[in-house]
Amino acid sequence: MSEIITRRKFIVGAAAATLLAGCDTHPIKSFLGAMQHWNEKFEGFVFSPNRLAPELPASDATLESAFPSYFISDTIPTVPANWTLSVGGMVEREMVLTLDQLQKMTRTDLRVRHHCVEGWSAVASWHGVRVSEIAKLARLKPGVKYVEFNSFDEDYFSSWDLGSAMHPQTLLAYGMNGHPLGSGHGAPLRVYSAVKLGYKMCKYLTEVNFLPNKTGGYWEDQGYDWFGGV
Ligand SMILES: Nc1nc2c(c(=O)[nH]1)N[C@H]1C(S)=C(S)[C@@H](COP(=O)(O)O)O[C@H]1N2
Ligand SMILES: [Mo]
């Protein structure tokens, strides 16, 4: 536990490095405490499936070289050979999907601001498949209430409420700014969503599991707000 907590997170990108210099503690925790209250109060309204977050024009995009890459391992995680995405849990149809299969599904593009609790934000355009599309193909069994995303770097994971995962602006993204996702940003596949803070959006995805129970998350288990709504 303490080893995990003291592990230094790495951040790449000149702008981010400047922003975070001398910022190894988590000043955001009190902010999160305040947010939790806000989330509980507005959750039902904010995550109504009909309510879309406003998307931003291309002119708002952050220069990609200035978009921070933020990951917990010491070096940039690289894509394992024969990478696939497993979809399972309480579903009628478990699936093992290749990147090629994901890229042939209905594509959704999304440009909204990314908010990291460490104090930076940035804008890019993301391209991928809605999680709701994956759920439709897998056919959820009754009783699914949560979705857990798992990653191949250091057992990073995060669990989400089903409503946020099914939101039309929650994607499994394989592209960024018109090109395939780079290793710094979660290649080959990551979660990107208009409705969650950065740490909820698992990069380097390996599994999506539809579950009846709530699990935690890499940062959530260390005190970050579980809901993590924007
Ligand atoms: N697998 C994995 N996903 C992750 C992380 C990570 O370290 N590993 N960091 C999270 C945090 S704290 C943020 S802010 C975003 C950063 O995404 P970016 O590197 O594309 O900016 O990824 C999130 N998802
Ligand atoms: Mo973050």
PDB file of C-alpha atoms and ligand atoms in Angstrom:
ATOM      1  CA  MET A   1       0.000   0.000   0.000  1.00  0.00           C
ATOM      2  CA  SER A   2       2.589   2.580   1.055  1.00  0.00           C
ATOM      3  CA  GLU A   3       4.745   1.522  -1.854  1.00  0.00           C
ATOM      4  CA  ILE A   4       1.912   2.324  -4.201  1.00  0.00           C
ATOM      5  CA  ILE A   5       1.199   5.661  -2.574  1.00  0.00           C
ATOM      6  CA  THR A   6       4.791   6.837  -2.686  1.00  0.00           C
ATOM      7  CA  ARG A   7       5.348   5.674  -6.247  1.00  0.00           C
ATOM      8  CA  ARG A   8       6.124   8.738  -8.286  1.00  0.00           C
ATOM      9  CA  LYS A   9       3.803   9.403 -11.149  1.00  0.00           C
ATOM     10  CA  PHE A  10       5.454  10.389 -14.378  1.00  0.00           C
ATOM     11  CA  ILE A  11       4.333  13.160 -16.526  1.00  0.00           C
ATOM     12  CA  VAL A  12       5.546  14.011 -19.983  1.00  0.00           C
ATOM     13  CA  GLY A  13       5.199  17.333 -21.754  1.00  0.00           C
ATOM     14  CA  ALA A  14       6.843  20.655 -21.215  1.00  0.00           C
ATOM     15  CA  ALA A  15       3.723  22.558 -20.232  1.00  0.00           C
ATOM     16  CA  ALA A  16       2.704  19.894 -17.744  1.00  0.00           C
ATOM     17  CA  ALA A  17       6.131  19.687 -16.174  1.00  0.00           C
ATOM     18  CA  THR A  18       6.100  23.425 -15.566  1.00  0.00           C
ATOM     19  CA  LEU A  19       2.596  23.284 -14.204  1.00  0.00           C
ATOM     20  CA  LEU A  20       3.347  20.469 -11.811  1.00  0.00           C
ATOM     21  CA  ALA A  21       6.811  21.474 -10.646  1.00  0.00           C
ATOM     22  CA  GLY A  22       6.963  21.052  -6.887  1.00  0.00           C
ATOM     23  CA  CYS A  23       3.496  19.571  -6.841  1.00  0.00           C
ATOM     24  CA  ASP A  24       4.032  16.058  -5.525  1.00  0.00           C
ATOM     25  CA  THR A  25       1.310  16.235  -2.894  1.00  0.00           C
ATOM     26  CA  HIS A  26      -2.384  16.162  -3.677  1.00  0.00           C
ATOM     27  CA  PRO A  27      -3.781  19.635  -3.086  1.00  0.00           C
ATOM     28  CA  ILE A  28      -6.954  18.579  -4.778  1.00  0.00           C
ATOM     29  CA  LYS A  29      -8.190  16.392  -1.961  1.00  0.00           C
ATOM     30  CA  SER A  30     -10.153  19.136  -0.258  1.00  0.00           C
ATOM     31  CA  PHE A  31     -11.531  20.093  -3.625  1.00  0.00           C
ATOM     32  CA  LEU A  32     -12.655  16.511  -4.088  1.00  0.00           C
ATOM     33  CA  GLY A  33     -14.341  16.561  -0.715  1.00  0.00           C
ATOM     34  CA  ALA A  34     -16.374  19.526  -1.857  1.00  0.00           C
ATOM     35  CA  MET A  35     -17.054  17.880  -5.196  1.00  0.00           C
ATOM     36  CA  GLN A  36     -18.405  14.739  -3.629  1.00  0.00           C
ATOM     37  CA  HIS A  37     -21.238  16.743  -2.141  1.00  0.00           C
ATOM     38  CA  TRP A  38     -21.869  18.410  -5.464  1.00  0.00           C
ATOM     39  CA  ASN A  39     -21.842  15.082  -7.262  1.00  0.00           C
ATOM     40  CA  GLU A  40     -24.317  13.446  -4.963  1.00  0.00           C
ATOM     41  CA  LYS A  41     -26.649  16.355  -5.317  1.00  0.00           C
ATOM     42  CA  PHE A  42     -26.548  16.627  -9.075  1.00  0.00           C
ATOM     43  CA  GLU A  43     -25.674  13.137 -10.213  1.00  0.00           C
ATOM     44  CA  GLY A  44     -29.183  12.327 -11.424  1.00  0.00           C
ATOM     45  CA  PHE A  45     -29.433  15.486 -13.467  1.00  0.00           C
ATOM     46  CA  VAL A  46     -25.930  15.562 -14.873  1.00  0.00           C
ATOM     47  CA  PHE A  47     -25.954  11.971 -16.013  1.00  0.00           C
ATOM     48  CA  SER A  48     -29.305  11.954 -17.641  1.00  0.00           C
ATOM     49  CA  PRO A  49     -28.509  10.189 -20.915  1.00  0.00           C
ATOM     50  CA  ASN A  50     -30.139  12.995 -22.845  1.00  0.00           C
ATOM     51  CA  ARG A  51     -27.917  15.663 -21.439  1.00  0.00           C
ATOM     52  CA  LEU A  52     -24.882  16.114 -23.637  1.00  0.00           C
ATOM     53  CA  ALA A  53     -21.837  18.055 -22.564  1.00  0.00           C
ATOM     54  CA  PRO A  54     -21.145  20.910 -24.978  1.00  0.00           C
ATOM     55  CA  GLU A  55     -18.362  19.994 -27.376  1.00  0.00           C
ATOM     56  CA  LEU A  56     -15.604  22.417 -28.222  1.00  0.00           C
ATOM     57  CA  PRO A  57     -14.520  23.846 -31.580  1.00  0.00           C
ATOM     58  CA  ALA A  58     -11.218  22.782 -33.144  1.00  0.00           C
ATOM     59  CA  SER A  59      -9.851  26.235 -32.342  1.00  0.00           C
ATOM     60  CA  ASP A  60      -9.932  25.311 -28.636  1.00  0.00           C
ATOM     61  CA  ALA A  61      -7.618  22.308 -29.108  1.00  0.00           C
ATOM     62  CA  THR A  62      -4.417  22.250 -27.054  1.00  0.00           C
ATOM     63  CA  LEU A  63      -1.236  21.987 -29.108  1.00  0.00           C
ATOM     64  CA  GLU A  64      -0.676  18.241 -28.939  1.00  0.00           C
ATOM     65  CA  SER A  65       2.917  18.555 -27.773  1.00  0.00           C
ATOM     66  CA  ALA A  66       1.571  20.533 -24.797  1.00  0.00           C
ATOM     67  CA  PHE A  67      -1.139  17.980 -23.908  1.00  0.00           C
ATOM     68  CA  PRO A  68       0.296  16.222 -20.838  1.00  0.00           C
ATOM     69  CA  SER A  69       0.780  12.458 -20.790  1.00  0.00           C
ATOM     70  CA  TYR A  70       0.131  11.194 -17.325  1.00  0.00           C
ATOM     71  CA  PHE A  71       0.761   7.632 -16.192  1.00  0.00           C
ATOM     72  CA  ILE A  72       1.766   5.820 -13.030  1.00  0.00           C
ATOM     73  CA  SER A  73       4.566   3.641 -14.376  1.00  0.00           C
ATOM     74  CA  ASP A  74       8.177   4.736 -14.646  1.00  0.00           C
ATOM     75  CA  THR A  75       8.269   4.460 -18.403  1.00  0.00           C
ATOM     76  CA  ILE A  76       5.659   4.877 -21.119  1.00  0.00           C
ATOM     77  CA  PRO A  77       3.634   1.659 -21.267  1.00  0.00           C
ATOM     78  CA  THR A  78       3.905  -0.041 -24.657  1.00  0.00           C
ATOM     79  CA  VAL A  79       1.293  -2.159 -26.380  1.00  0.00           C
ATOM     80  CA  PRO A  80       1.638  -5.883 -25.628  1.00  0.00           C
ATOM     81  CA  ALA A  81       1.978  -8.224 -28.627  1.00  0.00           C
ATOM     82  CA  ASN A  82      -1.379  -9.663 -29.723  1.00  0.00           C
ATOM     83  CA  TRP A  83      -3.306  -7.068 -27.747  1.00  0.00           C
ATOM     84  CA  THR A  84      -7.064  -7.655 -27.520  1.00  0.00           C
ATOM     85  CA  LEU A  85      -9.908  -6.209 -25.478  1.00  0.00           C
ATOM     86  CA  SER A  86     -11.945  -8.656 -23.380  1.00  0.00           C
ATOM     87  CA  VAL A  87     -15.551  -7.785 -22.662  1.00  0.00           C
ATOM     88  CA  GLY A  88     -17.166  -9.805 -19.908  1.00  0.00           C
ATOM     89  CA  GLY A  89     -18.890  -9.946 -16.552  1.00  0.00           C
ATOM     90  CA  MET A  90     -22.670 -10.268 -16.520  1.00  0.00           C
ATOM     91  CA  VAL A  91     -23.216 -10.377 -20.265  1.00  0.00           C
ATOM     92  CA  GLU A  92     -25.011 -12.809 -22.556  1.00  0.00           C
ATOM     93  CA  ARG A  93     -22.126 -12.692 -24.998  1.00  0.00           C
ATOM     94  CA  GLU A  94     -18.530 -12.386 -23.848  1.00  0.00           C
ATOM     95  CA  MET A  95     -16.291 -10.926 -26.527  1.00  0.00           C
ATOM     96  CA  VAL A  96     -12.609 -10.695 -27.335  1.00  0.00           C
ATOM     97  CA  LEU A  97     -12.149  -7.798 -29.741  1.00  0.00           C
ATOM     98  CA  THR A  98      -9.200  -6.795 -31.873  1.00  0.00           C
ATOM     99  CA  LEU A  99      -8.392  -3.177 -32.613  1.00  0.00           C
ATOM    100  CA  ASP A 100      -9.411  -3.776 -36.200  1.00  0.00           C
ATOM    101  CA  GLN A 101     -12.862  -4.981 -35.111  1.00  0.00           C
ATOM    102  CA  LEU A 102     -13.290  -1.960 -32.843  1.00  0.00           C
ATOM    103  CA  GLN A 103     -12.308   0.386 -35.667  1.00  0.00           C
ATOM    104  CA  LYS A 104     -14.983  -1.116 -37.899  1.00  0.00           C
ATOM    105  CA  MET A 105     -17.758  -0.322 -35.416  1.00  0.00           C
ATOM    106  CA  THR A 106     -19.720   2.934 -35.479  1.00  0.00           C
ATOM    107  CA  ARG A 107     -17.249   5.717 -34.794  1.00  0.00           C
ATOM    108  CA  THR A 108     -17.927   8.648 -32.494  1.00  0.00           C
ATOM    109  CA  ASP A 109     -15.753  11.765 -32.238  1.00  0.00           C
ATOM    110  CA  LEU A 110     -15.582  13.873 -29.116  1.00  0.00           C
ATOM    111  CA  ARG A 111     -13.817  17.139 -28.314  1.00  0.00           C
ATOM    112  CA  VAL A 112     -14.255  18.175 -24.667  1.00  0.00           C
ATOM    113  CA  ARG A 113     -11.827  19.430 -22.047  1.00  0.00           C
ATOM    114  CA  HIS A 114      -9.821  16.888 -20.038  1.00  0.00           C
ATOM    115  CA  HIS A 115      -9.597  17.726 -16.328  1.00  0.00           C
ATOM    116  CA  CYS A 116      -6.861  16.158 -14.206  1.00  0.00           C
ATOM    117  CA  VAL A 117      -7.221  16.594 -10.451  1.00  0.00           C
ATOM    118  CA  GLU A 118      -3.530  17.448 -10.283  1.00  0.00           C
ATOM    119  CA  GLY A 119      -4.464  20.848 -11.626  1.00  0.00           C
ATOM    120  CA  TRP A 120      -4.137  20.816 -15.388  1.00  0.00           C
ATOM    121  CA  SER A 121      -6.603  20.603 -18.209  1.00  0.00           C
ATOM    122  CA  ALA A 122      -6.265  20.269 -21.973  1.00  0.00           C
ATOM    123  CA  VAL A 123      -8.358  19.777 -25.087  1.00  0.00           C
ATOM    124  CA  ALA A 124      -8.062  17.203 -27.870  1.00  0.00           C
ATOM    125  CA  SER A 125     -10.370  15.435 -30.245  1.00  0.00           C
ATOM    126  CA  TRP A 126     -10.899  11.734 -29.477  1.00  0.00           C
ATOM    127  CA  HIS A 127     -12.188   9.009 -31.791  1.00  0.00           C
ATOM    128  CA  GLY A 128     -13.659   5.684 -30.807  1.00  0.00           C
ATOM    129  CA  VAL A 129     -16.628   3.457 -30.064  1.00  0.00           C
ATOM    130  CA  ARG A 130     -19.272   4.266 -27.481  1.00  0.00           C
ATOM    131  CA  VAL A 131     -19.209   1.994 -24.418  1.00  0.00           C
ATOM    132  CA  SER A 132     -22.984   1.747 -24.909  1.00  0.00           C
ATOM    133  CA  GLU A 133     -22.331   0.216 -28.330  1.00  0.00           C
ATOM    134  CA  ILE A 134     -20.115  -2.439 -26.755  1.00  0.00           C
ATOM    135  CA  ALA A 135     -22.798  -3.100 -24.120  1.00  0.00           C
ATOM    136  CA  LYS A 136     -25.414  -3.499 -26.831  1.00  0.00           C
ATOM    137  CA  LEU A 137     -23.281  -6.107 -28.604  1.00  0.00           C
ATOM    138  CA  ALA A 138     -22.480  -7.940 -25.353  1.00  0.00           C
ATOM    139  CA  ARG A 139     -26.124  -7.801 -24.160  1.00  0.00           C
ATOM    140  CA  LEU A 140     -26.120  -6.974 -20.455  1.00  0.00           C
ATOM    141  CA  LYS A 141     -27.854  -9.313 -18.043  1.00  0.00           C
ATOM    142  CA  PRO A 142     -30.331  -7.823 -15.579  1.00  0.00           C
ATOM    143  CA  GLY A 143     -28.587  -6.638 -12.433  1.00  0.00           C
ATOM    144  CA  VAL A 144     -25.594  -4.950 -14.059  1.00  0.00           C
ATOM    145  CA  LYS A 145     -25.024  -1.686 -12.204  1.00  0.00           C
ATOM    146  CA  TYR A 146     -21.313  -0.963 -12.628  1.00  0.00           C
ATOM    147  CA  VAL A 147     -18.588  -1.218 -15.224  1.00  0.00           C
ATOM    148  CA  GLU A 148     -14.957  -1.926 -14.404  1.00  0.00           C
ATOM    149  CA  PHE A 149     -12.173  -0.940 -16.787  1.00  0.00           C
ATOM    150  CA  ASN A 150      -8.789  -2.675 -16.471  1.00  0.00           C
ATOM    151  CA  SER A 151      -5.422  -1.656 -17.873  1.00  0.00           C
ATOM    152  CA  PHE A 152      -2.145  -3.396 -18.648  1.00  0.00           C
ATOM    153  CA  ASP A 153       0.020  -0.874 -16.767  1.00  0.00           C
ATOM    154  CA  GLU A 154       0.589  -1.637 -13.070  1.00  0.00           C
ATOM    155  CA  ASP A 155      -2.933  -3.018 -12.543  1.00  0.00           C
ATOM    156  CA  TYR A 156      -4.456   0.400 -13.098  1.00  0.00           C
ATOM    157  CA  PHE A 157      -8.244   0.164 -13.029  1.00  0.00           C
ATOM    158  CA  SER A 158     -11.388   2.121 -12.336  1.00  0.00           C
ATOM    159  CA  SER A 159     -15.001   1.207 -11.777  1.00  0.00           C
ATOM    160  CA  TRP A 160     -17.849   3.371 -12.977  1.00  0.00           C
ATOM    161  CA  ASP A 161     -21.581   3.636 -12.391  1.00  0.00           C
ATOM    162  CA  LEU A 162     -23.420   2.173 -15.362  1.00  0.00           C
ATOM    163  CA  GLY A 163     -25.127   5.488 -16.194  1.00  0.00           C
ATOM    164  CA  SER A 164     -21.858   7.334 -16.757  1.00  0.00           C
ATOM    165  CA  ALA A 165     -20.433   4.450 -18.780  1.00  0.00           C
ATOM    166  CA  MET A 166     -23.548   4.304 -20.990  1.00  0.00           C
ATOM    167  CA  HIS A 167     -23.492   8.063 -21.558  1.00  0.00           C
ATOM    168  CA  PRO A 168     -23.333   8.809 -25.313  1.00  0.00           C
ATOM    169  CA  GLN A 169     -20.138  10.808 -24.745  1.00  0.00           C
ATOM    170  CA  THR A 170     -18.252   7.942 -23.088  1.00  0.00           C
ATOM    171  CA  LEU A 171     -15.992   6.212 -25.602  1.00  0.00           C
ATOM    172  CA  LEU A 172     -13.397   3.530 -25.933  1.00  0.00           C
ATOM    173  CA  ALA A 173     -11.020   5.706 -27.913  1.00  0.00           C
ATOM    174  CA  TYR A 174      -8.409   4.425 -30.355  1.00  0.00           C
ATOM    175  CA  GLY A 175      -7.676   7.806 -31.926  1.00  0.00           C
ATOM    176  CA  MET A 176      -6.688  11.318 -30.956  1.00  0.00           C
ATOM    177  CA  ASN A 177      -6.600  14.432 -33.151  1.00  0.00           C
ATOM    178  CA  GLY A 178      -7.141  12.393 -36.299  1.00  0.00           C
ATOM    179  CA  HIS A 179      -4.376   9.822 -35.735  1.00  0.00           C
ATOM    180  CA  PRO A 180      -4.055   6.544 -33.826  1.00  0.00           C
ATOM    181  CA  LEU A 181      -3.614   6.940 -30.080  1.00  0.00           C
ATOM    182  CA  GLY A 182       0.048   7.305 -29.095  1.00  0.00           C
ATOM    183  CA  SER A 183       1.659   5.342 -26.264  1.00  0.00           C
ATOM    184  CA  GLY A 184       1.710   8.365 -23.980  1.00  0.00           C
ATOM    185  CA  HIS A 185      -2.044   8.742 -24.213  1.00  0.00           C
ATOM    186  CA  GLY A 186      -3.067   5.112 -23.770  1.00  0.00           C
ATOM    187  CA  ALA A 187      -2.433   3.155 -26.978  1.00  0.00           C
ATOM    188  CA  PRO A 188      -3.996   1.122 -28.289  1.00  0.00           C
ATOM    189  CA  LEU A 189      -7.301   1.876 -26.518  1.00  0.00           C
ATOM    190  CA  ARG A 190      -8.456   4.058 -23.651  1.00  0.00           C
ATOM    191  CA  VAL A 191     -11.601   5.375 -22.061  1.00  0.00           C
ATOM    192  CA  TYR A 192     -12.430   8.966 -22.942  1.00  0.00           C
ATOM    193  CA  SER A 193     -15.522  10.656 -21.550  1.00  0.00           C
ATOM    194  CA  ALA A 194     -17.171  14.052 -21.252  1.00  0.00           C
ATOM    195  CA  VAL A 195     -18.520  13.175 -17.820  1.00  0.00           C
ATOM    196  CA  LYS A 196     -15.504  12.096 -15.749  1.00  0.00           C
ATOM    197  CA  LEU A 197     -12.235  13.464 -14.386  1.00  0.00           C
ATOM    198  CA  GLY A 198      -8.945  12.247 -15.870  1.00  0.00           C
ATOM    199  CA  TYR A 199      -8.181   9.441 -13.419  1.00  0.00           C
ATOM    200  CA  LYS A 200     -11.481   7.670 -14.214  1.00  0.00           C
ATOM    201  CA  MET A 201     -10.531   7.392 -17.893  1.00  0.00           C
ATOM    202  CA  CYS A 202      -8.404   4.246 -18.001  1.00  0.00           C
ATOM    203  CA  LYS A 203      -5.755   4.164 -20.680  1.00  0.00           C
ATOM    204  CA  TYR A 204      -3.999   0.994 -21.964  1.00  0.00           C
ATOM    205  CA  LEU A 205      -7.289  -0.908 -21.725  1.00  0.00           C
ATOM    206  CA  THR A 206      -7.414  -4.689 -21.567  1.00  0.00           C
ATOM    207  CA  GLU A 207     -10.836  -5.463 -20.129  1.00  0.00           C
ATOM    208  CA  VAL A 208     -14.318  -4.069 -19.744  1.00  0.00           C
ATOM    209  CA  ASN A 209     -16.438  -5.961 -17.222  1.00  0.00           C
ATOM    210  CA  PHE A 210     -20.123  -5.335 -16.521  1.00  0.00           C
ATOM    211  CA  LEU A 211     -20.741  -6.000 -12.824  1.00  0.00           C
ATOM    212  CA  PRO A 212     -23.510  -6.062 -10.214  1.00  0.00           C
ATOM    213  CA  ASN A 213     -21.245  -4.632  -7.527  1.00  0.00           C
ATOM    214  CA  LYS A 214     -19.111  -1.551  -7.126  1.00  0.00           C
ATOM    215  CA  THR A 215     -15.342  -2.040  -7.068  1.00  0.00           C
ATOM    216  CA  GLY A 216     -12.754   0.679  -6.495  1.00  0.00           C
ATOM    217  CA  GLY A 217      -9.959   1.980  -8.621  1.00  0.00           C
ATOM    218  CA  TYR A 218      -6.241   2.669  -8.537  1.00  0.00           C
ATOM    219  CA  TRP A 219      -6.628   6.260  -7.287  1.00  0.00           C
ATOM    220  CA  GLU A 220     -10.070   5.767  -5.812  1.00  0.00           C
ATOM    221  CA  ASP A 221      -8.601   3.209  -3.375  1.00  0.00           C
ATOM    222  CA  GLN A 222      -6.137   5.870  -2.258  1.00  0.00           C
ATOM    223  CA  GLY A 223      -8.777   8.439  -1.429  1.00  0.00           C
ATOM    224  CA  TYR A 224      -9.850  10.060  -4.664  1.00  0.00           C
ATOM    225  CA  ASP A 225     -13.573  10.468  -5.092  1.00  0.00           C
ATOM    226  CA  TRP A 226     -15.047   7.284  -6.570  1.00  0.00           C
ATOM    227  CA  PHE A 227     -17.634   9.052  -8.695  1.00  0.00           C
ATOM    228  CA  GLY A 228     -15.109  11.511 -10.143  1.00  0.00           C
ATOM    229  CA  GLY A 229     -17.643  13.449 -12.196  1.00  0.00           C
ATOM    230  CA  VAL A 230     -16.686  16.562 -14.139  1.00  0.00           C
TER     231      VAL A 230
HETATM  232  N1  LIG B   1      -3.980   2.859 -17.346  1.00  0.00           N
HETATM  233  C1  LIG B   1      -3.865   4.115 -16.901  1.00  0.00           C
HETATM  234  N2  LIG B   1      -4.862   4.972 -17.138  1.00  0.00           N
HETATM  235  C2  LIG B   1      -4.781   6.243 -16.710  1.00  0.00           C
HETATM  236  C3  LIG B   1      -3.667   6.694 -15.955  1.00  0.00           C
HETATM  237  C4  LIG B   1      -2.627   5.762 -15.731  1.00  0.00           C
HETATM  238  O1  LIG B   1      -1.598   6.060 -15.115  1.00  0.00           O
HETATM  239  N3  LIG B   1      -2.752   4.482 -16.226  1.00  0.00           N
HETATM  240  N4  LIG B   1      -3.639   8.008 -15.487  1.00  0.00           N
HETATM  241  C5  LIG B   1      -4.936   8.708 -15.394  1.00  0.00           C
HETATM  242  C6  LIG B   1      -4.852  10.129 -15.150  1.00  0.00           C
HETATM  243  S1  LIG B   1      -4.589  10.649 -13.558  1.00  0.00           S
HETATM  244  C7  LIG B   1      -5.127  11.046 -16.140  1.00  0.00           C
HETATM  245  S2  LIG B   1      -5.205  12.709 -15.850  1.00  0.00           S
HETATM  246  C8  LIG B   1      -5.302  10.605 -17.540  1.00  0.00           C
HETATM  247  C9  LIG B   1      -4.223  11.244 -18.388  1.00  0.00           C
HETATM  248  O2  LIG B   1      -4.462  11.039 -19.749  1.00  0.00           O
HETATM  249  P1  LIG B   1      -3.386  11.593 -20.768  1.00  0.00           P
HETATM  250  O3  LIG B   1      -2.075  10.963 -20.435  1.00  0.00           O
HETATM  251  O4  LIG B   1      -3.872  11.240 -22.130  1.00  0.00           O
HETATM  252  O5  LIG B   1      -3.320  13.069 -20.553  1.00  0.00           O
HETATM  253  O6  LIG B   1      -5.223   9.203 -17.703  1.00  0.00           O
HETATM  254  C10 LIG B   1      -5.774   8.472 -16.644  1.00  0.00           C
HETATM  255  N5  LIG B   1      -5.805   7.085 -16.996  1.00  0.00           N
HETATM  256 MO    MO B   2      -5.112  12.838 -13.632  1.00  0.00          MO
END
